[in-house]
XYZ file of C-alpha atoms in Angstrom:
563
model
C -16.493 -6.710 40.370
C -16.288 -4.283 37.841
C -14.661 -5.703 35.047
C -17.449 -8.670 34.872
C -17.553 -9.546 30.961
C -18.213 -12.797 31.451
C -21.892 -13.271 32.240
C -22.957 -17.440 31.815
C -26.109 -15.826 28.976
C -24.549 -12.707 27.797
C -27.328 -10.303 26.840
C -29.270 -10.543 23.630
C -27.382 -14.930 23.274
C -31.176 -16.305 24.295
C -33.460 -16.211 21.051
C -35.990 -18.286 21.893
C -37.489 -20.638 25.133
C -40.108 -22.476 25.572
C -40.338 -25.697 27.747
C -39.641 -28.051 24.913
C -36.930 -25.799 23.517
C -33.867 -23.444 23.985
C -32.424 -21.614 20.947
C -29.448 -19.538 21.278
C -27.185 -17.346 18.913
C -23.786 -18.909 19.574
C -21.506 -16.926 19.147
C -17.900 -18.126 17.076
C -14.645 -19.850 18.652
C -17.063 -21.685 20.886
C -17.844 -25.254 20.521
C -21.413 -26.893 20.260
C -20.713 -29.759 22.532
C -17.240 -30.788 23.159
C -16.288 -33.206 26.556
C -12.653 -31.944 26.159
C -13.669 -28.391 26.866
C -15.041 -27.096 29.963
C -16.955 -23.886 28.564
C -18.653 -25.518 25.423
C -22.025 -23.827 24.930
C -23.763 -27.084 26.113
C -22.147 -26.711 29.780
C -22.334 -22.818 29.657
C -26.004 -23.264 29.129
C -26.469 -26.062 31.242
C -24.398 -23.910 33.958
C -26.824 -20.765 33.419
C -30.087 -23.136 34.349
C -28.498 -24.669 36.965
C -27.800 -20.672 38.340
C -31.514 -19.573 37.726
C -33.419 -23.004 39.372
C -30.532 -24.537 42.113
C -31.345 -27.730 42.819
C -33.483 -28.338 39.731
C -32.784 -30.993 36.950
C -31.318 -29.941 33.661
C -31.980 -31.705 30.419
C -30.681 -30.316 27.379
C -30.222 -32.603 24.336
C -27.937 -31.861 21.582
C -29.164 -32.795 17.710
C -27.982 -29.543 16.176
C -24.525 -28.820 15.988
C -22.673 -25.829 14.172
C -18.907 -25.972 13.441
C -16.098 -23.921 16.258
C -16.031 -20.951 14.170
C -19.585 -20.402 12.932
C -22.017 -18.078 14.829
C -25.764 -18.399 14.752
C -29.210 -20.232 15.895
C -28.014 -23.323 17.637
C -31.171 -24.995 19.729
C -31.400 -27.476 22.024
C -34.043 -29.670 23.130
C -35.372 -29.494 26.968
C -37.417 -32.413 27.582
C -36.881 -35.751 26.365
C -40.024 -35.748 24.594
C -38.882 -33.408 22.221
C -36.077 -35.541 21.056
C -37.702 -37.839 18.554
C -38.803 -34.548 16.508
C -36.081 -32.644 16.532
C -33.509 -35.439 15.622
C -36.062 -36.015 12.928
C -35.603 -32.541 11.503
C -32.168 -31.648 11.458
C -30.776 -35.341 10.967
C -32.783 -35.144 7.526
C -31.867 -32.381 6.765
C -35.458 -31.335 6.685
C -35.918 -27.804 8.834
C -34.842 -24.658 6.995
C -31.761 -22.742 6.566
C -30.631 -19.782 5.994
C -26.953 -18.309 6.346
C -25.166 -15.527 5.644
C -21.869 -15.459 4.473
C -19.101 -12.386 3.532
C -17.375 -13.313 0.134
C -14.603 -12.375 -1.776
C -15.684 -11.764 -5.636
C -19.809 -13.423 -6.083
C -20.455 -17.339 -6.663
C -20.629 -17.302 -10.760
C -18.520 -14.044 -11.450
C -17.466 -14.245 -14.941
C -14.530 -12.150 -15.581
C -14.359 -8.915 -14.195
C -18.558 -8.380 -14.181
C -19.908 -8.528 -10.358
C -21.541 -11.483 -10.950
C -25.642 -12.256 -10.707
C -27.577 -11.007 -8.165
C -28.963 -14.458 -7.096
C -28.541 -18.229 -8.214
C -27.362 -21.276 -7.461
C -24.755 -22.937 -6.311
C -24.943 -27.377 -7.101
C -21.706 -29.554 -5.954
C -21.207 -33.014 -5.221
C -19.355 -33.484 -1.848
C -17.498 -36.027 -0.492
C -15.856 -36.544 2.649
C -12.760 -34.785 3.563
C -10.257 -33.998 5.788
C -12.463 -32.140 8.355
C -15.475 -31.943 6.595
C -16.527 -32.236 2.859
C -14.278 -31.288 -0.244
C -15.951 -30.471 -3.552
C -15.688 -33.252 -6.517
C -15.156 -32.040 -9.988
C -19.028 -31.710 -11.969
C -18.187 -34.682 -13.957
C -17.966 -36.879 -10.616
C -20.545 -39.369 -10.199
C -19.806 -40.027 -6.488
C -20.592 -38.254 -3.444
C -23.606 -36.668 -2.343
C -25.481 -33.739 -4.768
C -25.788 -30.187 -2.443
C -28.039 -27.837 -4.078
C -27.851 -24.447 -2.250
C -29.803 -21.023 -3.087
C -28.082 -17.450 -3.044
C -28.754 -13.889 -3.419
C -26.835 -11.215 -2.839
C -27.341 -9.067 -0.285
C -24.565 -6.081 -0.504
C -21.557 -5.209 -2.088
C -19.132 -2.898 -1.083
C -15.657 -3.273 -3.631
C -14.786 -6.864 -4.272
C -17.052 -8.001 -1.159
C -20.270 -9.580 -1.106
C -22.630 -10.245 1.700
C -24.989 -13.354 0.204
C -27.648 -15.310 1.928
C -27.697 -18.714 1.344
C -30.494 -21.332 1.740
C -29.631 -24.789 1.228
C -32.555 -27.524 -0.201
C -34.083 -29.435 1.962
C -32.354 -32.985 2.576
C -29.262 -31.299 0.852
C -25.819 -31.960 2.906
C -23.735 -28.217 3.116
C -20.327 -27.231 3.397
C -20.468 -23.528 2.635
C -16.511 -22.904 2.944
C -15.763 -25.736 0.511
C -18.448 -24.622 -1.118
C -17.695 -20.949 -1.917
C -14.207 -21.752 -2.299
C -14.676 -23.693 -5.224
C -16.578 -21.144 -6.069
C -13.856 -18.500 -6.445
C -15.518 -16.932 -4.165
C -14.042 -17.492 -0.656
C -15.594 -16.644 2.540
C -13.857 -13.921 4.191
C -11.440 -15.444 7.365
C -11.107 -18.704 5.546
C -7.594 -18.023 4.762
C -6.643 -21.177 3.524
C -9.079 -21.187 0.892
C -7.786 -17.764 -0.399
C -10.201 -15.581 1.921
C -9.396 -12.275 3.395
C -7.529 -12.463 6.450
C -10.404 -11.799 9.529
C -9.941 -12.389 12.991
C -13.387 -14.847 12.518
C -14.892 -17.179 9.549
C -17.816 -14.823 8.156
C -20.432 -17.679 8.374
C -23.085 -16.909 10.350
C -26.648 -19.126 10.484
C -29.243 -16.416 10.118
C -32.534 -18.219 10.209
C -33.719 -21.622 11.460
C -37.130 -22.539 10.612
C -38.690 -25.749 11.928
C -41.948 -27.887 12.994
C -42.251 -27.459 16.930
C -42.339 -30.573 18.657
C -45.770 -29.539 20.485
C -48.454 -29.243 17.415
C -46.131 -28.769 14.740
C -46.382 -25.028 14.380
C -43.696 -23.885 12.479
C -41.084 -21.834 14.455
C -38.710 -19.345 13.009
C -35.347 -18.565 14.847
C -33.146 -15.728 13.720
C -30.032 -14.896 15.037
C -29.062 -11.282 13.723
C -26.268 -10.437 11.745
C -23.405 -9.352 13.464
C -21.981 -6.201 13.200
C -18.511 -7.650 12.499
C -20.351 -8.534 9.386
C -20.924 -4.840 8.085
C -18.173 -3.541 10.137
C -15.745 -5.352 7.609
C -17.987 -4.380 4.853
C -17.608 -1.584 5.133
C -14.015 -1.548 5.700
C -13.543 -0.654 9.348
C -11.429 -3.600 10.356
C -8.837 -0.717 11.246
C -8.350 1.184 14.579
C -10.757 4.393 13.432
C -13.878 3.821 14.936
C -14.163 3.628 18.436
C -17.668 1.984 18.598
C -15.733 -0.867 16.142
C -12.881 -1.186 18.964
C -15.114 -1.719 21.287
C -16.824 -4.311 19.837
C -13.838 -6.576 18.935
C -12.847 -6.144 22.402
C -15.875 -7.555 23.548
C -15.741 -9.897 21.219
C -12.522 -10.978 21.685
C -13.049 -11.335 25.686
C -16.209 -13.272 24.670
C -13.795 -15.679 22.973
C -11.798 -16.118 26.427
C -14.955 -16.850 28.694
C -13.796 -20.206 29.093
C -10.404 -18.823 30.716
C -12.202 -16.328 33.346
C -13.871 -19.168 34.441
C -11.039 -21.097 34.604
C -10.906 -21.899 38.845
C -8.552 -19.091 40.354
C -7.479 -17.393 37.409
C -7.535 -13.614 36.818
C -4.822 -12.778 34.793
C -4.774 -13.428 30.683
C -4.265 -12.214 27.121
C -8.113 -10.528 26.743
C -6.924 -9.486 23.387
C -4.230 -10.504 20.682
C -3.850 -8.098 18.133
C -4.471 -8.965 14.709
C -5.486 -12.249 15.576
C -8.295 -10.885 17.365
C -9.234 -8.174 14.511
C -7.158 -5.248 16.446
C -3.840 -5.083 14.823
C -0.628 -3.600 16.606
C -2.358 -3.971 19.853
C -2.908 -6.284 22.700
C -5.012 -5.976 25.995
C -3.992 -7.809 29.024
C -6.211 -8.607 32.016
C -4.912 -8.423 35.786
C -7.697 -8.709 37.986
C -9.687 -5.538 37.949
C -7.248 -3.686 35.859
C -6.195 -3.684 32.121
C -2.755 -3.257 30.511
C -3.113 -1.966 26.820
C 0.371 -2.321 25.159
C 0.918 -0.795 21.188
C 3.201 -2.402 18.904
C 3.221 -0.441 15.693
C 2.415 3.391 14.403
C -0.766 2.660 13.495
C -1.514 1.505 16.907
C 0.206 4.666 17.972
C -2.155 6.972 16.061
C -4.964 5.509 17.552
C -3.750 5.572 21.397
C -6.811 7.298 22.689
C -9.661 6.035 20.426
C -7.991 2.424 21.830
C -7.954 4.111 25.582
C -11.451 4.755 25.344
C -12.780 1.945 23.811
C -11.173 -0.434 26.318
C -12.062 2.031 29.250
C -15.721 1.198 28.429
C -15.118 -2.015 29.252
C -15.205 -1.530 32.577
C -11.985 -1.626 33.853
C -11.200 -0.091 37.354
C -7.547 1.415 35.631
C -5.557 0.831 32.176
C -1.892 1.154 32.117
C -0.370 1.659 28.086
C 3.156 0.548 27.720
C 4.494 1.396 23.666
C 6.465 -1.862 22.688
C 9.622 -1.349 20.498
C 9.321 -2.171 16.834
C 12.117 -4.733 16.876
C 13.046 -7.376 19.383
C 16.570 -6.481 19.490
C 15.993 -2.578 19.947
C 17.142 -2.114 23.172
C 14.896 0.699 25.226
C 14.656 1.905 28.742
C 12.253 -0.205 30.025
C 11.093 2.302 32.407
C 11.076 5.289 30.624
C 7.670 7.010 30.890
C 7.618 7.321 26.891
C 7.359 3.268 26.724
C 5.983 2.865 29.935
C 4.610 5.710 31.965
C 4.306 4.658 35.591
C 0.614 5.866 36.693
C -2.739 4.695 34.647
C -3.781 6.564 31.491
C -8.005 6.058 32.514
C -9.582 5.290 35.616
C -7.853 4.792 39.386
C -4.105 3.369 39.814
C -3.967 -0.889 40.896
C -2.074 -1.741 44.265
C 1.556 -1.687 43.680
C 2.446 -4.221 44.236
C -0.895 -6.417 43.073
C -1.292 -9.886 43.690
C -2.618 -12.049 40.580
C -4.151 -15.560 40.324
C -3.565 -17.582 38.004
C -5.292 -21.857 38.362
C -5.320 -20.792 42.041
C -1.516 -19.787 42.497
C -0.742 -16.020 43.327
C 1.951 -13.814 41.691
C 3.335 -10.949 41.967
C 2.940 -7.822 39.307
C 3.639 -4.575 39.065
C 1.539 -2.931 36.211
C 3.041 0.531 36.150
C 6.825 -0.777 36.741
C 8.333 -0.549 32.962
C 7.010 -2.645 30.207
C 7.075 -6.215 31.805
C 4.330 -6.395 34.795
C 6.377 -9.222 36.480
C 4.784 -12.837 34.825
C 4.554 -13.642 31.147
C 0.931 -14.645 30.803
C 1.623 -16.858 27.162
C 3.138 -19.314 29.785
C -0.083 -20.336 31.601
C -0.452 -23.656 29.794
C 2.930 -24.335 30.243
C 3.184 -23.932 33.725
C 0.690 -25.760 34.377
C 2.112 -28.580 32.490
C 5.100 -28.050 34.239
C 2.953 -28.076 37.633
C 1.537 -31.542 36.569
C 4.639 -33.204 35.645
C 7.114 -32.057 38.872
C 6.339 -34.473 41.330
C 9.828 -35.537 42.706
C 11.732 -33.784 40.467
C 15.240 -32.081 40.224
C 14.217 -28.588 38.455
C 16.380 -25.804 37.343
C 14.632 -22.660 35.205
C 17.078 -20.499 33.493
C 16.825 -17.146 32.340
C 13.695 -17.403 35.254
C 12.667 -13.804 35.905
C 10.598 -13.491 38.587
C 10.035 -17.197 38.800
C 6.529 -17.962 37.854
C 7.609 -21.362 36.363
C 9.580 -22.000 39.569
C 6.377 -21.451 41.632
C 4.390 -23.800 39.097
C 7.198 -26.686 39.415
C 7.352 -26.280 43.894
C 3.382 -26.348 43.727
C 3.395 -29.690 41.877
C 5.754 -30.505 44.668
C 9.271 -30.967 42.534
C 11.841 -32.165 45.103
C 14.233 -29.220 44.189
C 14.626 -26.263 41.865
C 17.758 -24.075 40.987
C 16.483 -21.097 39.527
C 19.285 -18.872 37.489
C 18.614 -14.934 36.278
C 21.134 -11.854 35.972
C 18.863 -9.678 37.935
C 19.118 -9.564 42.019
C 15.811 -7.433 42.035
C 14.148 -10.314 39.738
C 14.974 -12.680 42.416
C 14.087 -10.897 45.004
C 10.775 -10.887 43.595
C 10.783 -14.174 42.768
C 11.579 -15.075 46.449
C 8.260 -13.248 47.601
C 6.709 -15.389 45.172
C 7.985 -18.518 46.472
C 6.866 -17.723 49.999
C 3.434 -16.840 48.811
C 2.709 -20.663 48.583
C 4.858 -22.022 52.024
C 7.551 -23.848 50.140
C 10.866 -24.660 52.452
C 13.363 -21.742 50.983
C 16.242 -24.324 51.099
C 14.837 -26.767 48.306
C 14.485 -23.507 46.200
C 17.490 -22.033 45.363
C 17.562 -18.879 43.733
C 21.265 -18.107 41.877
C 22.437 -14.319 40.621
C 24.155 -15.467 37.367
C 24.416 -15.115 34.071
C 22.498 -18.199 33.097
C 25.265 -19.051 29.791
C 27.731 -18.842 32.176
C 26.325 -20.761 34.598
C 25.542 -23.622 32.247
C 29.085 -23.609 31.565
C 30.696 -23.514 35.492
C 28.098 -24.367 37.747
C 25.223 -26.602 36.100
C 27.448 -29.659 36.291
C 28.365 -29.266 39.864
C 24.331 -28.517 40.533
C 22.923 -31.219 37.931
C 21.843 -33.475 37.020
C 18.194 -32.095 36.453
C 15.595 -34.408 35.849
C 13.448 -31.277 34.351
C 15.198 -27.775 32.916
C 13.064 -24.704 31.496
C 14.162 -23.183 28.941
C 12.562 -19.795 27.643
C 15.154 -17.209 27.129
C 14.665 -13.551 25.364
C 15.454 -13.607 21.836
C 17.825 -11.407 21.720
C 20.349 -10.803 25.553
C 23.227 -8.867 26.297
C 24.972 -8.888 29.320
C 28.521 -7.780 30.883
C 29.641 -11.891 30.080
C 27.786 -12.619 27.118
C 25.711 -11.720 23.617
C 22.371 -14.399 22.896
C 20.487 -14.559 19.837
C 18.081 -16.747 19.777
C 18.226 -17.656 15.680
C 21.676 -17.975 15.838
C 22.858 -19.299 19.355
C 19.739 -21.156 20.504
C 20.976 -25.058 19.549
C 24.131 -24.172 21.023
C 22.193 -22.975 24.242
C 19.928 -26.026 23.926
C 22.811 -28.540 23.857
C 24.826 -27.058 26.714
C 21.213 -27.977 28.837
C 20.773 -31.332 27.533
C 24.657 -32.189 28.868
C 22.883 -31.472 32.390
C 19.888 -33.996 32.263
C 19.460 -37.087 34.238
C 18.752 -40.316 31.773
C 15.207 -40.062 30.973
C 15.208 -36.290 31.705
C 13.433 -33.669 29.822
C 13.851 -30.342 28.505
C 11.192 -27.818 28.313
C 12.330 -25.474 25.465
C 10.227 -22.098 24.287
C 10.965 -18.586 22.265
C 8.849 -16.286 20.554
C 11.786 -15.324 18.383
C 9.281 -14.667 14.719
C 12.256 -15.586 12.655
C 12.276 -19.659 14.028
C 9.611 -21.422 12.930
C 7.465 -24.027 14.231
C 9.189 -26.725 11.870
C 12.560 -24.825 12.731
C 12.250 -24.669 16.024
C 12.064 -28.487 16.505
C 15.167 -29.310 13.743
C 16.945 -26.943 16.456
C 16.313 -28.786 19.622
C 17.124 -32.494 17.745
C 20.126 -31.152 16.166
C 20.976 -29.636 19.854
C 20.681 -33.403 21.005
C 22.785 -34.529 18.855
C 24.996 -32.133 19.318
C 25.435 -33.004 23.036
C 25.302 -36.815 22.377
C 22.472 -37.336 24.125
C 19.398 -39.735 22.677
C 16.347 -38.338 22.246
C 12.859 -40.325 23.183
C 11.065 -37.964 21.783
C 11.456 -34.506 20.778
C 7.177 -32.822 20.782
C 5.661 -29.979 20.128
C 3.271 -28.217 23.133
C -0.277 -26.380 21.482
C -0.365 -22.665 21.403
C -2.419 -20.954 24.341
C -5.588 -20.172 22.735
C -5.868 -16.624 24.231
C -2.940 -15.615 21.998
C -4.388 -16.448 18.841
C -1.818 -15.513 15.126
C -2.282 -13.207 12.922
C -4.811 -14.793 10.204
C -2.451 -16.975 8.076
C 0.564 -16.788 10.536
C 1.578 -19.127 13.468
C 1.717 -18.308 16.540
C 4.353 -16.348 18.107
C 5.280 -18.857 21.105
C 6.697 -22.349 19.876
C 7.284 -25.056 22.284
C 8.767 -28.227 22.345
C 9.331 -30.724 25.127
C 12.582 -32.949 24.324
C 12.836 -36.296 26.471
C 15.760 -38.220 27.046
C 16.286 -41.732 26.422
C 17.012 -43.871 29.367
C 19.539 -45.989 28.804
């Protein structure tokens, strides 16, 4: 197909193999070995073997590790024999290293000088939460890291240094430079730039080979993000720079495309993916580029192109409005032109997949497509949890959580939106995966209204969804979601079976993680209703926040007590 970013050894990953050894150049966001995820570089390696010999054993032992968000030479034994030497080497501490790191300021600045050209940097570290902090220099405790840096570039107040840690010396760079003064660009909470990556990459691994003991160098090259934010092009003004954070970025989601029967997510999440004011979403062969500020704007076609090189077979652009509560003609070809801006038009309608269950979109049909791809997790939680259940989904759209809850095989849902054409759509949906219509109601209705004359009659639920816009108007009623939301909230918790739960989401930036939950517990409350327990649901990770910011979708689950 053409939009295939996702080979299992992207070009140029594979540094070095031999039959005792396997280095690669791991790239960030991607863990070294991790059982709870199913596209650590262990199993993506393992899985690329497996593809190049079928049928052939695969051994690959794990003694080097790097942290989530650090790139660079990561190796990995092959045979069993090379285990005892290997452990040996990096478990003391004992082969070489060399990283490079992009600063704020230069380890040793004094005042408003640039600081020395080389040195060193001596801590004693102790553990932490995480990894290691840094103990004052009077400390007697902890273990002494003695680490050796020169400078490699400056451009302004930023610093590209190479650092070499001494032999047997522990290493936590971050903690390290922080202390420093001197904080490694995308480690925000150490007072770093904001980045859409940690700039720590492990340059150069130098070791004894397990056959003979020939030293072996490994080098990983810099990457261009590197000099790319060096040299200040973290904006939208380079094309060649787009294109690599988009291929960056979709490197970050490999795990995802290879998630079984699932074609449609967030390739790209504006600033939280280095491309700020713009997102790129993937449906099948096809890409949907949407632009949320004037900067974006400005750039339209430099964006176009870069993500046209991608491969795509067509893009459609839709041009978001500034503020949630502007209210714009979805439609209108200014926001939303109907045909695609580069390469052929998609099938209209197009059927996506998403963990093997089809839906409905409509790329060029205004500026929603038809499913709101922050939800996957959700749904699939949802999915998981709807055995035997009484569901209803308000404010449902064209039903995606619906079709989630009937695959899991929920007993009923009631399904409540304002829009007939919504639910006609979400009716097509429904019959895409051979659910009895009558269990599945689908009700034209102002879903405030509804709460109020119909959800008692209906109820109770045993499961409600909850995810309405931020900001609604209709002939009936007015919603915001900062002000009206518990109100909302309570009216659903009236309608729960003992024991029920609540499934409660917005992406309202003015309510807080922390706010959001005081919300739904004061909502409970509110309606008189116990709560078990009132928990927050993890952010999808292909819609990663701004550096320093959370993430725009906050989700709690509220559960009922039983008695």
């Amino acid at each position: 197909m053409p939009l295939d970013l996702w080979p299992l050894s992207p070009p140029g990953r594979l540094i070095h193999e031999d039959r005792d050894l396997v280095a690669i150049d791991k790239p960030p966001f991607v863990p070294t070995h991790a059982p709870e995820r199913s596209d650590d570089v262990h199993r993506r390696l393992t899985a690329y073997y497996e593809a190049m010999q079928p049928g052939a054993p695969v051994y690959l032992g794990v003694h080097q590790r790097l942290e989530r968000d650090t790139s660079g030479v990561l190796v990995f034994t092959r045979r069993r024999e090379a285990n005892r030497s290997i452990a040996e080497q990096i478990e003391r501490r004992r082969a070489r290293r060399t990283y490079v790191a992009l600063v704020r300021g230069t380890p040793g600045m004094l005042g408003r000088g640039k600081g020395p050209d080389k040195g060193v940097l001596r801590h004693r570290l102790a553990p932490g939460d995480g990894g290691h902090r840094v103990l004052p220099p009077s400390a007697r405790a902890g273990q002494v890291s003695t680490v050796n840096f020169r400078v490699l570039e400056r451009r302004g107040d930023r610093t590209l240094l190479a650092l070499t840690p001494e032999p047997g010396c522990p290493v936590d760079l971050p903690a390290q430079l922080g202390a420093e003064q001197a904080p490694i660009v995308g480690d925000v909470a150490r007072g770093g730039d904001p980045a859409p990556r940690l700039a720590l990459h492990l340059e150069e691994l130098v070791l004894d080979h397990p056959e003979g003991g020939r030293p072996l160098t490994l080098r990983a090259p810099i990457p261009v993000f590197f000099s790319d934010f060096l040299e200040g092009k973290e904006g939208l003004s380079d094309v060649d720079a787009l294109e690599r954070r988009l291929r960056e970025a979709a490197e970050r989601r490999a795990w995802i495309a290879r998630l079984p029967g699932t074609d449609a997510f967030r390739l790209a999440n504006a600033a939280g993916d280095g491309l700020p004011g713009v997102t790129v979403d993937r449906y099948g062969d096809f890409l949907v580029v949407s632009l949320y500020d004037e900067d974006a704007e400005a750039a339209r076609e430099r964006i176009l192109d870069a993500a046209f090189r991608l491969g795509p077979t067509g893009i459609y652009l839709k041009i978001r409005p500034k503020h949630a509560s502007r209210i714009v003609d979805a439609r209108e070809p200014q926001f939303a032109p109907k045909d695609p801006v580069r390469g052929a038009p998609a099938p209209d309608p197009m059927v996506v997949h998403e963990l093997g269950l089809p839906y409905e979109v409509r790329l060029g049909d205004g500026l929603s497509t038809g499913i709101f791809l922050d939800q996957r997790e959700n749904r699939r939680r949802v999915r998981e949890m709807a055995s035997g259940l009484s569901v209803a989904n308000l404010f449902a759209y064209t039903c995606p959580f619906t079709v989630a809850a009937a695959a899991g095989g929920a007993r009923r849902t009631v399904s409540v939106d304002v829009s007939r054409g919504a639910l006609d759509w979400a009716r097509r949906n429904l019959d895409r995966i051979g659910v009895d219509p009558a269990a599945h109601a689908l009700v034209e209705a102002d879903a405030i209204k509804w709460l109020e004359k119909s959800a008692t009659k209906e109820g109770p639920f045993d499961l409600v969804l909850l995810d309405p816009p931020s900001f609604a108007t209709t002939k009936q009623t007015r919603f915001s979601a900062e002000s009206d939301y518990k109100k909302l909230a309570a009216s659903v918790l009236r309608v729960l079976a003992p024991g029920g739960r609540l499934l409660a989401c917005t992406n309202h930036k003015g309510i807080s993680r922390a706010k959001f939950k005081r919300v739904l517990q004061d909502a409970a409350r509110d309606a008189g209703r116990g709560a078990a327990q009132v928990k927050e649901w993890p952010d999808p990770e292909d819609f990663p926040p701004e550096p320093g910011a959370e993430a725009h979708l906050k989700t709690v689950l509220v559960t009922l007590e039983r008695g």
